[in-house]
Coordinates of C-alpha atoms and ligand atoms in Angstrom, one line a residue:
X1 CA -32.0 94.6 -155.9
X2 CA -28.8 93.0 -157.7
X3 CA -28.3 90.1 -155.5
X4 CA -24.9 87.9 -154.8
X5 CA -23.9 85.4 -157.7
X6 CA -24.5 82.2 -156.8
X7 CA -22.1 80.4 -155.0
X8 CA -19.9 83.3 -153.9
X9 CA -20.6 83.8 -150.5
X10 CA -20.0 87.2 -148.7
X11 CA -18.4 86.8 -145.1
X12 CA -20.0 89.0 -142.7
X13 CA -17.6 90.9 -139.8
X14 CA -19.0 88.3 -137.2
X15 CA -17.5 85.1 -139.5
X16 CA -15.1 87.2 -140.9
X17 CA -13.2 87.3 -137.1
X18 CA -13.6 83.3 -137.1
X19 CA -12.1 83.7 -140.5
X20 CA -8.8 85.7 -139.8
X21 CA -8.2 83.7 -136.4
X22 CA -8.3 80.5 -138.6
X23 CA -6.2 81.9 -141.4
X24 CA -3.7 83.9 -138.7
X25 CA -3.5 79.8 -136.7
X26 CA -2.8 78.5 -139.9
X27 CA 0.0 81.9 -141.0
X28 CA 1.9 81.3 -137.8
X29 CA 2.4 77.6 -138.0
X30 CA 3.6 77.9 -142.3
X31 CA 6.0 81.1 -140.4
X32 CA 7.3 78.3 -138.0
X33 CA 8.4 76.1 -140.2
X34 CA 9.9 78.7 -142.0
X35 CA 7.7 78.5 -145.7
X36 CA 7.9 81.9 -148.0
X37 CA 4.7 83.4 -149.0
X38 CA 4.3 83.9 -152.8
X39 CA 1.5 86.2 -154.5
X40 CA -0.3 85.1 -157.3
X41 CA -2.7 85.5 -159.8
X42 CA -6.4 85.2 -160.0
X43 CA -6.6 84.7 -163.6
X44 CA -4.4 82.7 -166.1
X45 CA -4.3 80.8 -169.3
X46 CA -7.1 78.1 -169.3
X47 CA -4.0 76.0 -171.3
X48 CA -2.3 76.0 -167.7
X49 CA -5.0 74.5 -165.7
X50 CA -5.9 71.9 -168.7
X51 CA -2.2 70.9 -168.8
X52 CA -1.7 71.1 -165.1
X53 CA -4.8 69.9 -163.2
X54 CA -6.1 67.6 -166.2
X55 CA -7.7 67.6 -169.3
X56 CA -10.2 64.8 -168.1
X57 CA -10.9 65.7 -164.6
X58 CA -14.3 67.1 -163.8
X59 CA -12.4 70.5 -162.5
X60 CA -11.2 71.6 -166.0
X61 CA -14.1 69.6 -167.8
X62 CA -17.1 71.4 -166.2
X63 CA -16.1 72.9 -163.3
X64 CA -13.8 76.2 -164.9
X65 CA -15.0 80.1 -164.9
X66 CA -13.4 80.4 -168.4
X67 CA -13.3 83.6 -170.7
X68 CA -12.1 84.9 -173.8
X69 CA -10.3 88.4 -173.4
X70 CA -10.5 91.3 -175.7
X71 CA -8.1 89.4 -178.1
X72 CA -9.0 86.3 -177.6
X73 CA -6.9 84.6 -175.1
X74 CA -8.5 82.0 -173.1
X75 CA -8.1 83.1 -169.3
X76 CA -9.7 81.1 -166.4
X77 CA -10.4 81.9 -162.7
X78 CA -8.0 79.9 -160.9
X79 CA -9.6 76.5 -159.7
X80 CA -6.5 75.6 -157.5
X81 CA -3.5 77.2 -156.6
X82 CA -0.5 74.3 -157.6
X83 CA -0.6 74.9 -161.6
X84 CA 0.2 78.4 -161.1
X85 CA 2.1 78.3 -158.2
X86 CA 4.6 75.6 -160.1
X87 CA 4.1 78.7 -163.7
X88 CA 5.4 80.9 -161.4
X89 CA 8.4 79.2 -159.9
X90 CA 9.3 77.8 -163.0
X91 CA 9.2 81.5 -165.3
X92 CA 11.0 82.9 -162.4
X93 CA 13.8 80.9 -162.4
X94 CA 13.3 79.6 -158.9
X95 CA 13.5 75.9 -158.9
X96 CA 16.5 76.0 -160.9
X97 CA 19.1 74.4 -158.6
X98 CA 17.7 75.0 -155.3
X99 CA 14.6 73.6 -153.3
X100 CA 11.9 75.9 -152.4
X101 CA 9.2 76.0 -149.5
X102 CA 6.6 78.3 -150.3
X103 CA 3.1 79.1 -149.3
X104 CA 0.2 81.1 -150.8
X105 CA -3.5 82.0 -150.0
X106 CA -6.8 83.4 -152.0
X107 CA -9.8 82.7 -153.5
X108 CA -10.3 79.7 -155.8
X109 CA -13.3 79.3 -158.4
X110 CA -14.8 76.3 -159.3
X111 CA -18.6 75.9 -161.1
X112 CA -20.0 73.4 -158.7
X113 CA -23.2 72.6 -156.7
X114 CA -23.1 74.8 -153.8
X115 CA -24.3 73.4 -150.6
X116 CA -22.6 74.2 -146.8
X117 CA -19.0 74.2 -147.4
X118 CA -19.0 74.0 -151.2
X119 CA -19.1 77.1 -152.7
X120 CA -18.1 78.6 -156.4
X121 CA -16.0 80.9 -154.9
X122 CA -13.7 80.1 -151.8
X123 CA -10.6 80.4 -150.3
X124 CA -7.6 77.9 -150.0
X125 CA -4.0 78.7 -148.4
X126 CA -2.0 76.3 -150.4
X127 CA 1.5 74.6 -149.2
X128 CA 3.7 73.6 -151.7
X129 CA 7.7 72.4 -150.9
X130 CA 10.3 71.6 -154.3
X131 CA 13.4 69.6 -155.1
X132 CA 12.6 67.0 -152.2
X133 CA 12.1 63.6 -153.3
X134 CA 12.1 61.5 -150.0
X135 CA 9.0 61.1 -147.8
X136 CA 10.8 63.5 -144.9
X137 CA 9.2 66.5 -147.0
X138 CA 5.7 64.4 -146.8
X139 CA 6.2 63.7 -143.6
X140 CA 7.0 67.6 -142.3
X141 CA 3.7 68.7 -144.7
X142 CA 1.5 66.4 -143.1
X143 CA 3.0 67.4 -139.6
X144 CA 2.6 71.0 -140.6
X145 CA -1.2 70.5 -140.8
X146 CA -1.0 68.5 -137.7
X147 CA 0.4 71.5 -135.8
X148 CA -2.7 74.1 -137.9
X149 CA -4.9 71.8 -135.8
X150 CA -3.3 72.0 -132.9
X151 CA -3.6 75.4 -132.6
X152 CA -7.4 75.9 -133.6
X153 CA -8.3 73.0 -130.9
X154 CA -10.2 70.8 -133.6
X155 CA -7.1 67.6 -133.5
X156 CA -9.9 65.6 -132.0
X157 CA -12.1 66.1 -135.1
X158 CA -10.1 65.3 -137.9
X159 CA -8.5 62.2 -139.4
X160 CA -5.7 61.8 -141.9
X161 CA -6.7 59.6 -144.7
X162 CA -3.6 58.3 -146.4
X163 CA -2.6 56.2 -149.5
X164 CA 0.2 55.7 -152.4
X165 CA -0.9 56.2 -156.3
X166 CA 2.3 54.8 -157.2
X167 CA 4.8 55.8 -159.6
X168 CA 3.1 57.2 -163.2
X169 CA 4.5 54.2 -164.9
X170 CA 2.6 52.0 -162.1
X171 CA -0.3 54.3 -162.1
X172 CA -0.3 53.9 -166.2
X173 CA -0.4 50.1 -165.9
X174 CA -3.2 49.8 -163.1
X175 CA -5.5 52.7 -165.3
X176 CA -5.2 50.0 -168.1
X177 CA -5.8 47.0 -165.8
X178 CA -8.8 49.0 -164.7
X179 CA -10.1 49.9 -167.7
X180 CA -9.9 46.1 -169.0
X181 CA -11.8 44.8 -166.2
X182 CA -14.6 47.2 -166.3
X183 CA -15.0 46.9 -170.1
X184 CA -17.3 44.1 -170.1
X185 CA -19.6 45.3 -167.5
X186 CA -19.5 49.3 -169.1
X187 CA -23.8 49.1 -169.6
X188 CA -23.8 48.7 -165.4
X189 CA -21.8 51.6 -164.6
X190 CA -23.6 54.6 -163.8
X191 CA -23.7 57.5 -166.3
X192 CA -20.7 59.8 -164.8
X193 CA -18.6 56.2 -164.5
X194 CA -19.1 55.3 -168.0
X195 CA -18.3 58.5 -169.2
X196 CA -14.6 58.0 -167.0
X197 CA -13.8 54.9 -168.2
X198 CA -12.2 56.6 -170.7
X199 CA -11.6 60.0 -169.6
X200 CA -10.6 59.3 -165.9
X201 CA -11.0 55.3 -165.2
X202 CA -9.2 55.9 -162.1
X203 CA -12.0 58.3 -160.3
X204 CA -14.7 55.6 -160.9
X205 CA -13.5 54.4 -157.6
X206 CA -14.7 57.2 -155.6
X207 CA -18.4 56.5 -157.3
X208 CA -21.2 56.8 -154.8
X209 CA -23.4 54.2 -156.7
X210 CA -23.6 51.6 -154.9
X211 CA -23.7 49.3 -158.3
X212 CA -20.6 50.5 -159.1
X213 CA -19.6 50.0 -156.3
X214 CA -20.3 46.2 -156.1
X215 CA -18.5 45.9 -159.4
X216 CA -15.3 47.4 -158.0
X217 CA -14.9 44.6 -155.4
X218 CA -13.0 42.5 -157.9
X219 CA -11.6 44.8 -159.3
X220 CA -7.8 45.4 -159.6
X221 CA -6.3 46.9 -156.7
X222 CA -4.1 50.0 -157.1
X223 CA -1.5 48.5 -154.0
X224 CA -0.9 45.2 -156.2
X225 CA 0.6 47.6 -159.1
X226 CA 2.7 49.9 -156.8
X227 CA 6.5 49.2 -157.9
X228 CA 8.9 48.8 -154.9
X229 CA 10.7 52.2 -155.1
X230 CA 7.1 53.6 -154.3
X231 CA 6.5 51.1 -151.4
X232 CA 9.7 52.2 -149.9
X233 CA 8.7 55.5 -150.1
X234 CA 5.3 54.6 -148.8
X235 CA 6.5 52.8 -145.6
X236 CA 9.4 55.6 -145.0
X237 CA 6.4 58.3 -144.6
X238 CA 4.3 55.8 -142.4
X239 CA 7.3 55.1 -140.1
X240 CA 8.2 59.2 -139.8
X241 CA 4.4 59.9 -139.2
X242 CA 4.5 56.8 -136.2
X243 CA 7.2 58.4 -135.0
X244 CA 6.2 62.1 -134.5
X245 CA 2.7 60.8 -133.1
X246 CA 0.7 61.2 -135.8
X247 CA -2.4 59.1 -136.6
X248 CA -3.6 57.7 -140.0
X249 CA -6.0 55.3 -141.7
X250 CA -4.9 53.9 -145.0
X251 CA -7.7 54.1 -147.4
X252 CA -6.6 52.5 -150.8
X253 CA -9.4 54.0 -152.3
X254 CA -8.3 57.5 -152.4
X255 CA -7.1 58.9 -155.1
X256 CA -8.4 62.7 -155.1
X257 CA -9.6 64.5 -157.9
X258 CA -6.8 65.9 -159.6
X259 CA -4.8 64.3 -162.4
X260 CA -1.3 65.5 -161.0
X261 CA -0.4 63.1 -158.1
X262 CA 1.7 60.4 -158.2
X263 CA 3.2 58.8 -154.5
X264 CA 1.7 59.7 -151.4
X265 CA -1.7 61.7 -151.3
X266 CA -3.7 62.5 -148.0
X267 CA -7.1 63.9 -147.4
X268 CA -7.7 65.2 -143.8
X269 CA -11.2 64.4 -143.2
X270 CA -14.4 65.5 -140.6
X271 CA -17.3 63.8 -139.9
X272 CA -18.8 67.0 -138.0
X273 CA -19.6 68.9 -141.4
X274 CA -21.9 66.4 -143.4
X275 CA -20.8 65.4 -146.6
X276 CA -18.3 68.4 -147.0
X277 CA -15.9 66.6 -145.1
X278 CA -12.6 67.1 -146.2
X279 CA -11.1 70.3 -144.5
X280 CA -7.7 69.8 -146.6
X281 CA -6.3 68.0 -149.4
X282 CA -2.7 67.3 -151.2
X283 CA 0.1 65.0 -151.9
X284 CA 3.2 64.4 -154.1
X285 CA 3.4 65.6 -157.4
X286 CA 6.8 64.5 -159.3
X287 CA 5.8 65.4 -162.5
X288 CA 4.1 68.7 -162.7
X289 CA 6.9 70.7 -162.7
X290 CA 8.3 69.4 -166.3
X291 CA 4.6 68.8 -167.8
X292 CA 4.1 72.5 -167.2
X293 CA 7.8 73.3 -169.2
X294 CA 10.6 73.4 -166.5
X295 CA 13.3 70.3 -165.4
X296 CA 11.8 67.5 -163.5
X297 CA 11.5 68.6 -160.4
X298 CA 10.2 66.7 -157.3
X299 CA 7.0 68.3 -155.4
X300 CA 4.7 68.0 -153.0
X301 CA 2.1 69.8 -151.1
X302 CA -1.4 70.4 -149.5
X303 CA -4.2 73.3 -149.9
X304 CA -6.6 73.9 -146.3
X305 CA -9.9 75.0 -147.3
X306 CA -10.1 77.9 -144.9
X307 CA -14.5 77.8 -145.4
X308 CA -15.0 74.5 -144.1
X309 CA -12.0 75.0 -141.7
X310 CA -13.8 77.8 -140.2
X311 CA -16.9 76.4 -140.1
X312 CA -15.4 73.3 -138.6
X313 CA -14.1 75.8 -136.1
X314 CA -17.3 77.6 -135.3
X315 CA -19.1 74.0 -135.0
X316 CA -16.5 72.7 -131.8
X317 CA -15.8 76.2 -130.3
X318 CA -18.4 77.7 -130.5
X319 CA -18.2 81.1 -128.2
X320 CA -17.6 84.0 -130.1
X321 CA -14.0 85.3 -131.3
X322 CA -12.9 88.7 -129.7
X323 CA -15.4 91.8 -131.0
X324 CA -13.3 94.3 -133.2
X325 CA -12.7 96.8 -130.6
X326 CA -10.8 96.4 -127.3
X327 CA -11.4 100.2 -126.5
X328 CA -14.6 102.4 -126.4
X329 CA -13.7 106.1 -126.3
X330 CA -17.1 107.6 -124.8
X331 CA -17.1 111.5 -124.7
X332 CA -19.1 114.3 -123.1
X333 CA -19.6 117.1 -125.6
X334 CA -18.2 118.0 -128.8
X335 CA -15.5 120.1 -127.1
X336 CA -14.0 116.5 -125.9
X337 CA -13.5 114.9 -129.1
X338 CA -10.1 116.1 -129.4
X339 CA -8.9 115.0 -126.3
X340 CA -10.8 111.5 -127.3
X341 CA -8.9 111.1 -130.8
X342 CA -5.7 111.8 -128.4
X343 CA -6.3 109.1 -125.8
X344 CA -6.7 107.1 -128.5
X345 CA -4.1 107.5 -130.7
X346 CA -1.6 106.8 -127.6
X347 CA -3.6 103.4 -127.3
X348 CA -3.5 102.9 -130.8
X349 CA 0.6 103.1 -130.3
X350 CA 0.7 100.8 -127.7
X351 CA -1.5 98.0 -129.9
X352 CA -4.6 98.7 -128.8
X353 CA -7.8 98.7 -131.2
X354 CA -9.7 101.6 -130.3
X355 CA -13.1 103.1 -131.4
X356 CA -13.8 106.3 -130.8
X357 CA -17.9 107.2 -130.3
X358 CA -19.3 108.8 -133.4
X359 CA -22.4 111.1 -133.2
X360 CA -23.0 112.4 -129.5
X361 CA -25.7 111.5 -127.4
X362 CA -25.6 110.5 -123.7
X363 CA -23.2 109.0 -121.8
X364 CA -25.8 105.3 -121.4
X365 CA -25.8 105.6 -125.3
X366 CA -22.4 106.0 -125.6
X367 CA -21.8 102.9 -123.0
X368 CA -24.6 100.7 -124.8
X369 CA -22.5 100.9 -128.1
X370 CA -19.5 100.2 -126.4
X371 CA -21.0 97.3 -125.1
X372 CA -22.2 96.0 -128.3
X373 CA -19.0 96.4 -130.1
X374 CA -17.3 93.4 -127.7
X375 CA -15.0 95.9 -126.4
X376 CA -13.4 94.8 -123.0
X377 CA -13.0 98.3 -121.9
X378 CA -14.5 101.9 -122.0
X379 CA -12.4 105.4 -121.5
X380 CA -15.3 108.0 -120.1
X381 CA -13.7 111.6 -121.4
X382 CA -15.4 114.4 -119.3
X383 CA -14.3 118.5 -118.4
X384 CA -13.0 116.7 -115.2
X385 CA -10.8 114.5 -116.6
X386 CA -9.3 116.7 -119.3
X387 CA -8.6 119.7 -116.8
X388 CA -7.1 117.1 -114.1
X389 CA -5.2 115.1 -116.9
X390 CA -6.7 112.2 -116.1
X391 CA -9.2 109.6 -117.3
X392 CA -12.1 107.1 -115.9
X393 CA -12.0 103.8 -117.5
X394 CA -14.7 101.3 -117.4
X395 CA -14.2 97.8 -117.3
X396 CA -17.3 96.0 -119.0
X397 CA -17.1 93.0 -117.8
X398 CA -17.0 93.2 -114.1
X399 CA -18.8 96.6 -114.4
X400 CA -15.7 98.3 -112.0
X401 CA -14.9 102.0 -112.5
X402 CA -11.7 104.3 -111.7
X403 CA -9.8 107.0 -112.5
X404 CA -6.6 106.7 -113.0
X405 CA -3.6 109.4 -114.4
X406 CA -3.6 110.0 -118.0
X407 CA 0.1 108.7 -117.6
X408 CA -1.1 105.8 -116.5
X409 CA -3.8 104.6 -119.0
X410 CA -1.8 102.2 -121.1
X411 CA -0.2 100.2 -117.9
X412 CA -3.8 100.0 -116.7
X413 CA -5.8 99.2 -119.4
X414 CA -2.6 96.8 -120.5
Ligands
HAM501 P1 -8.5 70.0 -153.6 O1 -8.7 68.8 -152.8 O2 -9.2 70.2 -154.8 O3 -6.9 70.2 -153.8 O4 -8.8 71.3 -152.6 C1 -8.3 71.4 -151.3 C2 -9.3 71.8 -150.3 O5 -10.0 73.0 -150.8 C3 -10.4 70.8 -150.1 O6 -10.0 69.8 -149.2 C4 -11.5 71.7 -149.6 O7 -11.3 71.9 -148.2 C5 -11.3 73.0 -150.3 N1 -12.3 73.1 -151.4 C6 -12.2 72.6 -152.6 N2 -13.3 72.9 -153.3 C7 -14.1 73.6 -152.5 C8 -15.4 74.3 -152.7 N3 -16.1 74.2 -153.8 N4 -15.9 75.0 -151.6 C9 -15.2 75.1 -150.5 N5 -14.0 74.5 -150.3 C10 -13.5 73.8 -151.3 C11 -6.3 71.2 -154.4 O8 -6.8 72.2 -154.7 C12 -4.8 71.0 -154.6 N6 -4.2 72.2 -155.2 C13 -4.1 70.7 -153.3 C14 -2.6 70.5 -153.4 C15 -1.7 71.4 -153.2 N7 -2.0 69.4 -153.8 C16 -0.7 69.6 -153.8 N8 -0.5 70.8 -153.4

């Protein structure tokens, strides 16, 4: 048998309900505040995401689906959604002039180890806001994820993790300070850090070896090179997110995996998933917009992964989402199935979402079915019924029967 690809994971109908009622929680709240949903995609010039996400990062170094087309382009499976997301804005003409608050979702490919929660293919829904340069916008981002929480009942399970990279100039001077320190002690640093220190000196910090580690406690801190225009915008998010309640921990250590941030990045983080913690990740990035060809625009944002959200979902609430079906339509005999696709097309009208019973058999069978499907309630379609106008309904959870006027059946169903 040809099995699955490695990595890509197939989401079965009973995750796959956990799945929209996390993505639908998470669509409300981006329709509340009003952001515009953009569609975009899958594949694009490998040049975007080497420009856009970094040459040097472990993403575009090792981490790309990359392929030559049939005249010899090199495309790539999106690894994130921001590089394109700011391609598309910018051909379009849409951040000429005006700010822009826009919101996409999809699949996202990136070659890595899969484990729980880290998968080759998975699915982001990306936030992105234009034109803003003050810390309001990072503030209402950040409060935007705070409310996607809300709603799924998992605030309690999540922290915000919070620092400043700085301005690039500042960012420049501390990668060189960096590099200069850890120069000297190069043959100490583990494999994957020595290769950095001159690809990406500034992702040595998030090493897990613990000699590296040691080494980095003299090291140059990132805060002492962080210019006072940044500061200021620094403190001005930290007072908006005091005041709308919500809760952070600095960590001066973060500085996320992509080479686009400059300002304010955020990771929101869970202890209840093992080491696939973070649930959501973003910040500012002020100079994307012109390194991928349009005017310097100011921009920030944030992508959710919806797996490990879900999963994060399914580990504190963990009864079962609603079954597929809210109706069973059980009939008789064959002569009944006409009246059955009736009754429940006038359901279907009113909202409802209605299976119909496939393939005969008796009326327990039909019951048992309707049972397993989740449904709340079941419409019993007899000679009786039909010739009356009426119907008996079911309700499967207290067990209670009636009949009740085919008139009728919507208001008491409803
Ligand atoms: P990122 O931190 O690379 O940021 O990814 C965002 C989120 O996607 C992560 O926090 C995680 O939940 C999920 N994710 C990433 N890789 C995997 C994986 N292999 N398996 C499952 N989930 C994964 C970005 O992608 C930026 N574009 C975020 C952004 C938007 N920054 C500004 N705007």
């Amino acid at each position: 048998m040809v099995q699955a690809v490695r990595g890509m994971r197939d989401v079965l109908p009973a995750e796959a309900r956990r799945w929209r009622l996390v993505e639908s929680a998470i669509r409300k709240v981006l329709d509340g505040y009003a952001y515009e949903e953009l569609y975009l995609p899958v594949l694009e010039f490998t040049e975007l995401f080497a420009r856009g996400v970094g040459e040097a990062t472990d993403i575009v170094e090792k981490e790309m689906y990359s392929l030559e087309d049939r005249n010899g382009d090199s495309l790539s499976l999106r690894p994130e959604g921001t590089a394109s997301c700011v391609r598309a804005l910018v051909e379009n003409g849409l951040l000429f002039n005006q700010t822009q608050r826009v919101f996409y979702s999809g699949p996202m490919f990136r070659y890595e180890k899969p484990q729980r929660g880290r998968y080759r293919q998975f699915n982001q829904v990306g936030a992105e806001a234009f034109g803003f340069a003050g810390p309001d916008i990072d503030a209402e981002l950040i409060a935007l994820c705070a409310d996607v929480w809300e709603r799924l009942g998992i605030t309690r399970h999540v922290r915000l993790e919070l620092n400043t990279l700085g301005s690039a100039g500042a960012r420049q001077a501390y990668r060189d300070a960096l590099v200069a320190y850890l120069t000297p002690y190069r043959n100490e640093l583990d494999p994957d850090s020595q290769r950095r220190l001159e690809s990406n000196p500034l992702r040595i910090l998030d090493s897990k070896n613990d000699r590296t580690q040691k080494l980095l406690e003299h090291a140059p801190v990132l805060q002492d090179f962080v210019d006072a225009d940044a500061r200021e915008h620094f403190d001005g998010l930290q007072v908006l997110l005091e005041g709308r309640g919500i809760e952070f921990v600095l960590n001066p250590r973060l500085v996320r995996g992509l080479d686009y941030y400059t300002h304010t990045v955020f990771e929101w983080i869970t202890e209840d998933l093992g080491s696939q913690g973070t649930i959501c990740g973003g910040g500012r990035y002020d100079g994307l917009v012109e390194r991928l060809g349009g005017r310097a625009t100011p921009a920030c944002g944030f992508s959710i992964g919806v797996d490990r959200t879900q999963l994060l979902h399914e580990v504190v609430h963990q009864d079962e989402p609603a079954g597929a079906a809210q109706v069973y339509v059980c009939w008789m005999h064959d002569g009944l199935l006409g009246a059955a696709f009736s009754v429940a097309g006038e359901l279907r009208e009113a909202d409802a979402a209605v299976r119909v019973h496939m393939g005969g058999g008796a009326l327990k069978k039909q019951l048992k079915r309707a049972d397993d499907c989740g449904a709340e309630w079941a419409i019993i379609l007899g000679d009786d019924e039909v010739g009356n106008d009426t119907v008996t309904i079911k309700h499967l959870v207290d067990g209670e029967q009636k009949t009740v006027a085919r008139s009728e059946l919507v208001t008491a169903i409803g």
